[in-house]
Coordinates of N, CA and C and ligand atoms in Angstrom, one line a residue:
X1 N 0.8 -1.2 0.0 CA 0.0 0.0 0.0 C 0.9 1.3 0.0
X2 N 0.5 2.2 -0.8 CA 1.2 3.5 -0.9 C 0.4 4.6 -0.3
X3 N 1.0 5.2 0.8 CA 0.2 6.1 1.6 C 0.9 7.4 1.8
X4 N 0.2 8.5 1.8 CA 0.7 9.8 2.2 C 0.0 10.2 3.5
X5 N 0.8 10.6 4.4 CA 0.2 11.1 5.7 C 0.2 12.6 5.7
X6 N -1.0 13.2 5.9 CA -1.1 14.7 5.9 C -1.5 15.1 7.3
X7 N -1.1 16.3 7.7 CA -1.6 16.8 9.0 C -0.7 18.0 9.4
X8 N -1.2 18.8 10.3 CA -0.4 20.0 10.8 C 0.8 19.5 11.6
X9 N 1.8 20.4 11.8 CA 2.9 20.1 12.7 C 2.3 19.6 14.1
X10 N 2.8 18.5 14.5 CA 2.4 17.9 15.8 C 1.2 17.1 15.7
X11 N 0.7 16.8 14.5 CA -0.6 16.0 14.4 C -0.3 14.5 14.6
X12 N 1.0 14.1 14.5 CA 1.3 12.7 14.8 C 1.7 12.0 13.5
X13 N 2.1 12.7 12.5 CA 2.4 12.0 11.2 C 3.6 11.0 11.5
X14 N 4.7 11.6 12.1 CA 5.9 10.7 12.3 C 5.6 9.6 13.3
X15 N 4.8 9.8 14.3 CA 4.5 8.8 15.3 C 3.7 7.7 14.6
X16 N 2.7 8.1 13.9 CA 1.8 7.0 13.2 C 2.5 6.3 12.1
X17 N 3.4 7.1 11.4 CA 4.2 6.4 10.3 C 5.1 5.3 10.8
X18 N 5.7 5.6 12.0 CA 6.6 4.6 12.6 C 5.8 3.3 13.0
X19 N 4.5 3.5 13.5 CA 3.7 2.4 13.9 C 3.2 1.7 12.7
X20 N 2.8 2.4 11.6 CA 2.3 1.8 10.4 C 3.4 1.0 9.7
X21 N 4.6 1.5 9.8 CA 5.7 0.9 9.1 C 5.8 -0.6 9.6
X22 N 5.7 -0.7 10.9 CA 5.8 -2.1 11.5 C 4.6 -2.9 11.1
X23 N 3.4 -2.3 11.2 CA 2.2 -3.0 10.9 C 2.1 -3.5 9.4
X24 N 2.5 -2.6 8.5 CA 2.3 -2.9 7.1 C 3.6 -3.4 6.4
X25 N 4.7 -3.3 7.2 CA 6.0 -3.8 6.7 C 6.4 -3.1 5.4
X26 N 6.3 -1.8 5.4 CA 6.7 -1.0 4.2 C 7.6 0.2 4.8
X27 N 8.5 0.7 4.0 CA 9.4 1.8 4.5 C 8.6 3.1 4.8
X28 N 9.1 3.8 5.8 CA 8.6 5.1 6.2 C 9.6 6.2 5.6
X29 N 9.1 7.0 4.8 CA 9.9 8.0 4.2 C 9.5 9.4 4.7
X30 N 10.3 10.0 5.5 CA 10.0 11.3 6.1 C 11.0 12.4 5.5
X31 N 10.5 13.4 4.8 CA 11.4 14.4 4.3 C 12.0 15.2 5.4
X32 N 11.2 15.4 6.5 CA 11.8 16.1 7.7 C 12.9 15.4 8.3
X33 N 12.8 14.0 8.4 CA 13.9 13.2 9.0 C 15.1 13.3 8.1
X34 N 14.9 13.2 6.7 CA 16.0 13.2 5.8 C 16.8 14.5 5.9
X35 N 16.0 15.6 6.0 CA 16.6 16.9 6.1 C 17.3 17.1 7.5
X36 N 16.7 16.6 8.6 CA 17.4 16.8 9.9 C 18.7 16.0 9.9
X37 N 18.7 14.8 9.3 CA 19.9 14.0 9.2 C 21.0 14.8 8.4
X38 N 20.6 15.4 7.3 CA 21.6 16.2 6.5 C 22.1 17.4 7.3
X39 N 21.2 18.0 8.1 CA 21.7 19.1 9.0 C 22.7 18.6 10.0
X40 N 22.3 17.5 10.7 CA 23.2 16.9 11.7 C 24.5 16.5 11.1
X41 N 24.5 16.0 9.9 CA 25.8 15.5 9.3 C 26.6 16.7 8.7
X42 N 25.9 17.9 8.6 CA 26.7 19.1 8.0 C 26.9 18.9 6.6
X43 N 26.1 18.2 5.8 CA 26.3 18.1 4.4 C 26.0 19.5 3.7
X44 N 26.4 19.7 2.4 CA 26.0 20.9 1.8 C 24.5 21.2 1.8
X45 N 23.7 20.1 1.6 CA 22.3 20.3 1.6 C 21.8 20.7 3.0
X46 N 22.4 20.1 4.0 CA 22.1 20.4 5.4 C 22.4 21.8 5.8
X47 N 23.6 22.3 5.3 CA 24.0 23.7 5.6 C 23.0 24.6 5.0
X48 N 22.5 24.3 3.8 CA 21.6 25.2 3.1 C 20.2 25.2 3.8
X49 N 19.8 24.0 4.3 CA 18.5 23.9 4.9 C 18.4 24.3 6.3
X50 N 19.5 24.4 7.1 CA 19.4 24.5 8.5 C 18.6 25.7 9.0
X51 N 19.0 26.9 8.5 CA 18.3 28.1 9.0 C 16.8 28.2 8.6
X52 N 16.6 27.7 7.4 CA 15.2 27.7 6.9 C 14.3 26.8 7.8
X53 N 14.8 25.6 8.1 CA 14.1 24.7 8.9 C 13.9 25.3 10.3
X54 N 14.9 25.8 10.9 CA 14.9 26.4 12.3 C 13.8 27.5 12.4
X55 N 13.6 28.2 11.3 CA 12.6 29.3 11.3 C 11.2 28.8 11.0
X56 N 11.1 27.5 10.6 CA 9.8 26.9 10.4 C 9.3 27.2 9.0
X57 N 10.2 27.6 8.1 CA 9.7 27.8 6.7 C 10.0 26.5 5.9
X58 N 9.5 26.5 4.6 CA 9.7 25.3 3.8 C 11.1 25.4 3.0
X59 N 11.8 24.3 3.0 CA 13.0 24.2 2.1 C 12.5 24.2 0.7
X60 N 13.3 24.7 -0.3 CA 12.9 24.9 -1.7 C 12.3 23.5 -2.3
X61 N 11.3 23.7 -3.1 CA 10.7 22.5 -3.7 C 11.7 21.7 -4.5
X62 N 12.7 22.5 -5.2 CA 13.7 21.8 -6.0 C 14.6 20.9 -5.2
X63 N 15.0 21.4 -4.0 CA 15.9 20.6 -3.2 C 15.2 19.4 -2.7
X64 N 14.0 19.6 -2.2 CA 13.3 18.4 -1.6 C 12.9 17.4 -2.6
X65 N 12.5 17.9 -3.8 CA 12.1 16.9 -4.9 C 13.4 16.1 -5.3
X66 N 14.5 16.7 -5.3 CA 15.8 16.0 -5.7 C 16.0 14.9 -4.6
X67 N 15.8 15.2 -3.4 CA 16.0 14.3 -2.3 C 15.0 13.1 -2.4
X68 N 13.8 13.4 -2.8 CA 12.8 12.4 -2.9 C 13.0 11.5 -4.1
X69 N 13.5 12.1 -5.2 CA 13.8 11.3 -6.4 C 14.9 10.3 -6.0
X70 N 15.8 10.7 -5.3 CA 16.9 9.8 -4.9 C 16.4 8.7 -4.0
X71 N 15.5 9.0 -3.1 CA 14.9 8.0 -2.2 C 14.1 7.0 -3.0
X72 N 13.3 7.5 -3.9 CA 12.4 6.7 -4.7 C 13.2 5.9 -5.8
X73 N 14.5 6.1 -5.9 CA 15.3 5.3 -6.9 C 15.7 4.0 -6.2
X74 N 15.4 3.9 -4.9 CA 15.8 2.6 -4.1 C 14.7 1.6 -4.2
X75 N 15.1 0.3 -4.4 CA 14.1 -0.7 -4.8 C 13.0 -1.0 -3.7
X76 N 13.4 -0.7 -2.4 CA 12.4 -1.1 -1.3 C 11.1 -0.4 -1.4
X77 N 11.0 0.7 -2.2 CA 9.7 1.5 -2.3 C 8.7 0.7 -3.2
X78 N 9.2 -0.3 -4.0 CA 8.3 -0.9 -4.9 C 7.3 -1.8 -4.3
X79 N 7.5 -2.1 -3.0 CA 6.5 -2.9 -2.2 C 5.5 -2.0 -1.5
X80 N 5.6 -0.7 -1.7 CA 4.7 0.2 -0.9 C 5.5 1.1 0.0
X81 N 4.9 2.1 0.5 CA 5.6 3.1 1.4 C 4.7 3.9 2.1
X82 N 5.2 4.6 3.2 CA 4.4 5.6 3.9 C 5.2 6.9 3.8
X83 N 4.6 7.9 3.1 CA 5.3 9.2 2.9 C 4.8 10.2 3.9
X84 N 5.7 10.8 4.7 CA 5.4 11.7 5.8 C 6.1 13.0 5.6
X85 N 5.4 14.1 5.4 CA 6.0 15.4 5.2 C 6.1 15.9 3.8
X86 N 5.6 15.1 2.9 CA 5.6 15.5 1.5 C 4.3 14.9 0.9
X87 N 3.6 15.6 0.1 CA 3.8 17.0 -0.4 C 3.3 18.1 0.6
X88 N 3.9 19.2 0.5 CA 3.7 20.3 1.4 C 3.0 21.5 0.8
X89 N 2.9 21.4 -0.6 CA 2.1 22.5 -1.3 C 1.7 21.8 -2.6
X90 N 0.9 22.6 -3.4 CA 0.3 22.0 -4.6 C 1.4 21.7 -5.7
X91 N 2.5 22.5 -5.7 CA 3.5 22.2 -6.7 C 4.2 20.8 -6.3
X92 N 4.4 20.6 -5.0 CA 4.9 19.3 -4.6 C 3.9 18.1 -4.9
X93 N 2.6 18.4 -4.7 CA 1.7 17.3 -5.0 C 1.7 16.9 -6.5
X94 N 1.8 17.9 -7.3 CA 1.9 17.6 -8.8 C 3.2 16.9 -9.1
X95 N 4.3 17.4 -8.5 CA 5.6 16.8 -8.8 C 5.6 15.3 -8.3
X96 N 4.9 15.0 -7.2 CA 4.9 13.7 -6.6 C 4.0 12.8 -7.6
X97 N 2.9 13.3 -8.0 CA 2.1 12.6 -8.9 C 2.8 12.2 -10.2
X98 N 3.6 13.1 -10.7 CA 4.4 12.9 -11.9 C 5.5 11.8 -11.7
X99 N 6.2 12.0 -10.5 CA 7.3 11.0 -10.2 C 6.7 9.6 -10.0
X100 N 5.6 9.5 -9.2 CA 5.1 8.2 -9.0 C 4.4 7.6 -10.2
X101 N 3.9 8.5 -11.1 CA 3.3 8.0 -12.4 C 4.4 7.4 -13.2
X102 N 5.6 8.0 -13.2 CA 6.7 7.4 -14.0 C 7.1 6.1 -13.5
X103 N 7.0 5.9 -12.2 CA 7.4 4.6 -11.5 C 6.2 3.6 -11.6
X104 N 5.1 4.1 -12.0 CA 3.9 3.2 -12.0 C 3.5 2.8 -10.6
X105 N 3.7 3.8 -9.6 CA 3.4 3.5 -8.2 C 2.5 4.6 -7.6
X106 N 1.3 4.8 -8.1 CA 0.4 5.9 -7.6 C 0.0 5.8 -6.2
X107 N -0.3 6.9 -5.5 CA -0.8 6.9 -4.2 C -2.1 6.2 -4.1
X108 N -2.3 5.3 -3.1 CA -3.5 4.6 -2.9 C -4.4 5.4 -1.9
X109 N -3.8 5.9 -0.8 CA -4.6 6.7 0.2 C -3.8 7.8 0.7
X110 N -4.5 9.0 0.9 CA -3.9 10.1 1.6 C -4.7 10.2 2.9
X111 N -4.0 10.0 4.1 CA -4.6 10.0 5.4 C -4.4 11.4 6.0
X112 N -5.5 12.1 6.3 CA -5.3 13.4 7.0 C -5.6 13.2 8.5
X113 N -4.6 13.5 9.3 CA -4.8 13.4 10.8 C -5.4 14.8 11.3
X114 N -6.6 14.7 11.8 CA -7.3 15.9 12.2 C -7.1 16.1 13.8
X115 N -6.4 17.2 14.1 CA -6.1 17.5 15.5 C -6.3 19.0 15.8
X116 N -7.0 19.3 17.0 CA -7.2 20.7 17.4 C -5.9 21.4 17.6
X117 N -5.9 22.7 17.3 CA -4.7 23.5 17.5 C -4.2 23.5 18.9
X118 N -5.1 23.5 19.9 CA -4.6 23.5 21.3 C -3.8 22.2 21.6
X119 N -4.2 21.1 21.0 CA -3.5 19.9 21.2 C -2.1 19.9 20.5
X120 N -2.1 20.5 19.3 CA -0.9 20.6 18.5 C 0.1 21.4 19.4
X121 N -0.3 22.5 19.9 CA 0.6 23.4 20.7 C 1.1 22.7 21.9
X122 N 0.2 22.0 22.5 CA 0.6 21.2 23.8 C 1.7 20.1 23.4
X123 N 1.4 19.4 22.4 CA 2.4 18.3 22.0 C 3.7 18.9 21.6
X124 N 3.7 20.0 20.8 CA 5.0 20.6 20.4 C 5.8 21.2 21.6
X125 N 5.0 21.8 22.5 CA 5.7 22.4 23.7 C 6.3 21.3 24.5
X126 N 5.6 20.1 24.6 CA 6.1 19.0 25.3 C 7.4 18.5 24.7
X127 N 7.4 18.4 23.4 CA 8.6 17.9 22.7 C 9.8 18.9 22.8
X128 N 9.4 20.2 22.8 CA 10.5 21.2 22.9 C 11.2 21.0 24.2
X129 N 10.5 20.7 25.3 CA 11.1 20.5 26.6 C 11.9 19.2 26.6
X130 N 11.3 18.1 26.0 CA 11.9 16.8 26.1 C 13.1 16.7 25.2
X131 N 13.0 17.2 24.0 CA 14.0 17.0 22.9 C 14.8 18.2 22.4
X132 N 14.1 19.4 22.6 CA 14.8 20.6 22.1 C 15.0 20.7 20.6
X133 N 14.0 20.2 19.8 CA 14.1 20.3 18.4 C 14.2 21.8 18.0
X134 N 15.0 22.1 17.0 CA 15.3 23.5 16.8 C 14.1 24.3 16.3
X135 N 13.1 23.6 15.7 CA 11.9 24.4 15.2 C 10.7 24.3 16.1
X136 N 10.9 23.8 17.4 CA 9.8 23.7 18.3 C 9.7 24.9 19.2
X137 N 10.4 25.9 19.0 CA 10.2 27.2 19.8 C 9.0 27.9 19.4
X138 N 8.4 28.7 20.3 CA 7.1 29.3 19.9 C 7.0 30.1 18.6
X139 N 8.0 30.9 18.3 CA 8.0 31.6 17.0 C 8.0 30.7 15.8
X140 N 8.8 29.7 15.8 CA 8.9 28.7 14.7 C 7.6 27.9 14.6
X141 N 7.1 27.5 15.7 CA 5.8 26.7 15.7 C 4.7 27.6 15.1
X142 N 4.6 28.9 15.5 CA 3.6 29.8 14.9 C 3.8 29.8 13.4
X143 N 5.0 30.0 12.9 CA 5.2 30.1 11.5 C 4.9 28.7 10.8
X144 N 5.3 27.6 11.4 CA 4.9 26.3 10.8 C 3.4 26.1 10.6
X145 N 2.7 26.6 11.6 CA 1.2 26.4 11.6 C 0.6 27.4 10.5
X146 N 1.2 28.5 10.3 CA 0.8 29.5 9.3 C 1.1 28.9 7.9
X147 N 2.3 28.3 7.7 CA 2.7 27.7 6.4 C 1.8 26.5 6.1
X148 N 1.4 25.8 7.2 CA 0.5 24.6 7.0 C -0.8 25.1 6.4
X149 N -1.4 26.1 7.1 CA -2.7 26.7 6.7 C -2.7 27.2 5.2
X150 N -1.6 28.0 5.0 CA -1.6 28.7 3.7 C -1.2 27.8 2.5
X151 N -0.2 26.9 2.8 CA 0.3 26.1 1.6 C 0.0 24.6 1.6
X152 N -0.1 24.0 2.8 CA -0.3 22.6 2.8 C -1.7 22.2 2.9
X153 N -2.6 23.0 3.5 CA -4.0 22.6 3.6 C -4.6 22.4 2.2
X154 N -4.3 23.2 1.2 CA -4.8 22.9 -0.2 C -4.5 21.5 -0.7
X155 N -3.5 20.9 -0.2 CA -3.1 19.5 -0.7 C -4.2 18.5 -0.3
X156 N -4.9 18.8 0.8 CA -6.0 18.0 1.2 C -7.1 17.9 0.1
X157 N -7.4 19.1 -0.4 CA -8.4 19.1 -1.5 C -7.9 18.4 -2.7
X158 N -6.6 18.5 -3.0 CA -6.0 17.8 -4.1 C -6.3 16.3 -4.1
X159 N -6.1 15.7 -2.9 CA -6.3 14.2 -2.7 C -7.8 13.9 -2.7
X160 N -8.6 14.8 -2.1 CA -10.0 14.6 -2.1 C -10.5 14.5 -3.5
X161 N -10.1 15.4 -4.4 CA -10.5 15.4 -5.8 C -10.1 14.1 -6.5
X162 N -8.9 13.6 -6.1 CA -8.4 12.3 -6.7 C -9.1 11.1 -6.1
X163 N -10.0 11.3 -5.1 CA -10.7 10.2 -4.5 C -9.9 9.3 -3.6
X164 N -8.7 9.9 -3.1 CA -7.8 9.1 -2.3 C -7.8 9.5 -0.8
X165 N -8.6 10.6 -0.5 CA -8.5 11.1 0.9 C -9.3 10.4 1.9
X166 N -8.7 10.1 3.1 CA -9.5 9.6 4.2 C -9.1 10.5 5.4
X167 N -10.1 10.9 6.2 CA -9.9 11.8 7.4 C -10.0 11.0 8.6
X168 N -9.0 11.1 9.5 CA -9.0 10.3 10.7 C -8.8 11.3 11.9
X169 N -9.7 11.2 12.9 CA -9.4 12.0 14.1 C -8.1 11.6 14.8
X170 N -7.3 12.6 15.0 CA -5.9 12.3 15.5 C -5.7 12.6 16.9
X171 N -6.7 12.5 17.7 CA -6.6 12.7 19.2 C -7.0 11.4 19.9
X172 N -6.3 11.1 21.0 CA -6.5 9.9 21.7 C -5.2 9.2 21.9
X173 N -5.2 8.0 22.3 CA -3.9 7.3 22.4 C -3.3 7.0 21.1
X174 N -2.0 6.8 21.0 CA -1.3 6.5 19.7 C -1.9 5.2 19.1
X175 N -2.1 4.2 20.0 CA -2.7 2.9 19.5 C -4.1 3.1 19.0
X176 N -4.9 3.9 19.6 CA -6.3 4.1 19.1 C -6.2 4.7 17.8
X177 N -5.4 5.7 17.6 CA -5.3 6.4 16.3 C -4.8 5.5 15.2
X178 N -3.8 4.6 15.6 CA -3.3 3.6 14.6 C -4.4 2.8 14.1
X179 N -5.3 2.3 15.1 CA -6.4 1.4 14.7 C -7.4 2.1 13.8
X180 N -7.6 3.4 14.1 CA -8.5 4.2 13.2 C -7.9 4.3 11.8
X181 N -6.6 4.5 11.7 CA -6.0 4.6 10.4 C -6.1 3.3 9.6
X182 N -5.8 2.2 10.3 CA -5.9 0.9 9.7 C -7.3 0.6 9.2
X183 N -8.3 1.0 10.0 CA -9.7 0.8 9.6 C -10.0 1.6 8.4
X184 N -9.5 2.8 8.3 CA -9.8 3.8 7.2 C -9.1 3.3 5.9
X185 N -8.0 2.6 6.0 CA -7.3 2.1 4.8 C -8.0 1.0 4.1
X186 N -8.9 0.3 4.8 CA -9.6 -0.9 4.2 C -10.5 -0.5 3.2
Ligands
AP5_1 P1 8.6 17.7 9.5 O1 9.6 16.9 10.2 O2 7.8 17.1 8.4 O3 7.8 18.4 10.6 P2 6.2 18.8 10.8 O4 5.3 18.6 9.7 O5 6.3 20.2 11.4 O6 5.8 17.8 11.8 P3 6.3 17.3 13.2 O7 7.4 16.4 13.1 O8 6.4 18.5 14.2 O9 4.9 16.6 13.7 P4 4.3 15.3 13.3 O10 2.9 15.5 12.6 O11 5.2 14.3 12.6 O12 4.0 14.7 14.7 P5 4.9 13.8 15.6 O13 4.5 12.4 15.4 O14 6.3 14.2 15.5 O15 9.3 19.0 8.8 C1 10.2 19.8 9.5 C2 10.7 20.9 8.6 O16 11.5 20.3 7.5 C3 9.7 21.7 7.9 O17 9.2 22.8 8.7 C4 10.5 22.2 6.7 O18 11.4 23.2 7.0 C5 11.3 21.0 6.3 N1 10.5 20.1 5.4 C6 10.1 18.8 5.6 N2 9.5 18.4 4.5 C7 9.5 19.4 3.6 C8 9.0 19.5 2.3 N3 8.3 18.5 1.7 N4 9.1 20.6 1.6 C9 9.8 21.7 2.2 N5 10.4 21.6 3.4 C10 10.2 20.5 4.1 O19 4.3 14.2 17.1 C11 4.6 15.4 17.7 C12 4.7 15.2 19.2 O20 3.5 14.8 19.7 C13 5.8 14.1 19.6 O21 6.4 14.5 20.8 C14 4.9 12.9 19.8 O22 5.5 12.0 20.7 C15 3.6 13.5 20.3 N6 2.4 12.7 20.0 C16 2.1 12.2 18.8 N7 1.0 11.5 18.8 C17 0.5 11.7 20.1 C18 -0.7 11.2 20.8 N8 -1.6 10.5 20.2 N9 -0.8 11.5 22.1 C19 0.1 12.3 22.7 N10 1.3 12.7 22.2 C20 1.4 12.4 20.9

């Protein structure tokens, strides 16, 4: 199964992708994780992306598409995948459709995790204390939420028009949400 996970910052995309990976036995591809690894390793890509990410803005479409094309050239994606953090705007949604069309691997389901803003803020503040992720400070969180509303929310309509969208309430225990997603995929 080929799945895109959609949802605001803190909605649980990464958490649920990790659980789904084990359940469905397909790779989890997170553009945020790939970028954070590049920043940590100090690669040229990471040096370019570091300040943009810390501010909560989007890294350029061209850079992220290049990264994704490289990841999708690996054979493990042919058995399905969970994509988390991409697409983030309509240009990326169209680029993904073209890339997966060339590979003959179209998206089966786009799962939107629906979470109240108060819960998002609470979760991200909790992670800021526990892990100190560079973009979990209040200013960057506010900007990430703004970017989500302005640029990423239209991607939900894109998948709805394609008949691939399922909406899942994203509050409750991690296991409860996982079971809702599994039920929605059937
Ligand atoms: P990315 O890593 O994709 O971050 P994000 O979308 O802001 O999402 P988060 O990781 O904050 O949240 P999540 O929805 O994955 O929730 P999580 O499971 O972690 O992107 C980071 C940056 O990289 C972007 O801002 C941008 O700069 C760049 N980037 C990435 N992709 C890009 C792209 N395609 N184009 C351009 N730039 C791109 O959970 C959050 C917290 O809540 C955790 O602490 C978790 O333990 C907790 N939690 C989760 N579920 C529950 C639950 N049910 N109950 C209680 N706590 C929970």
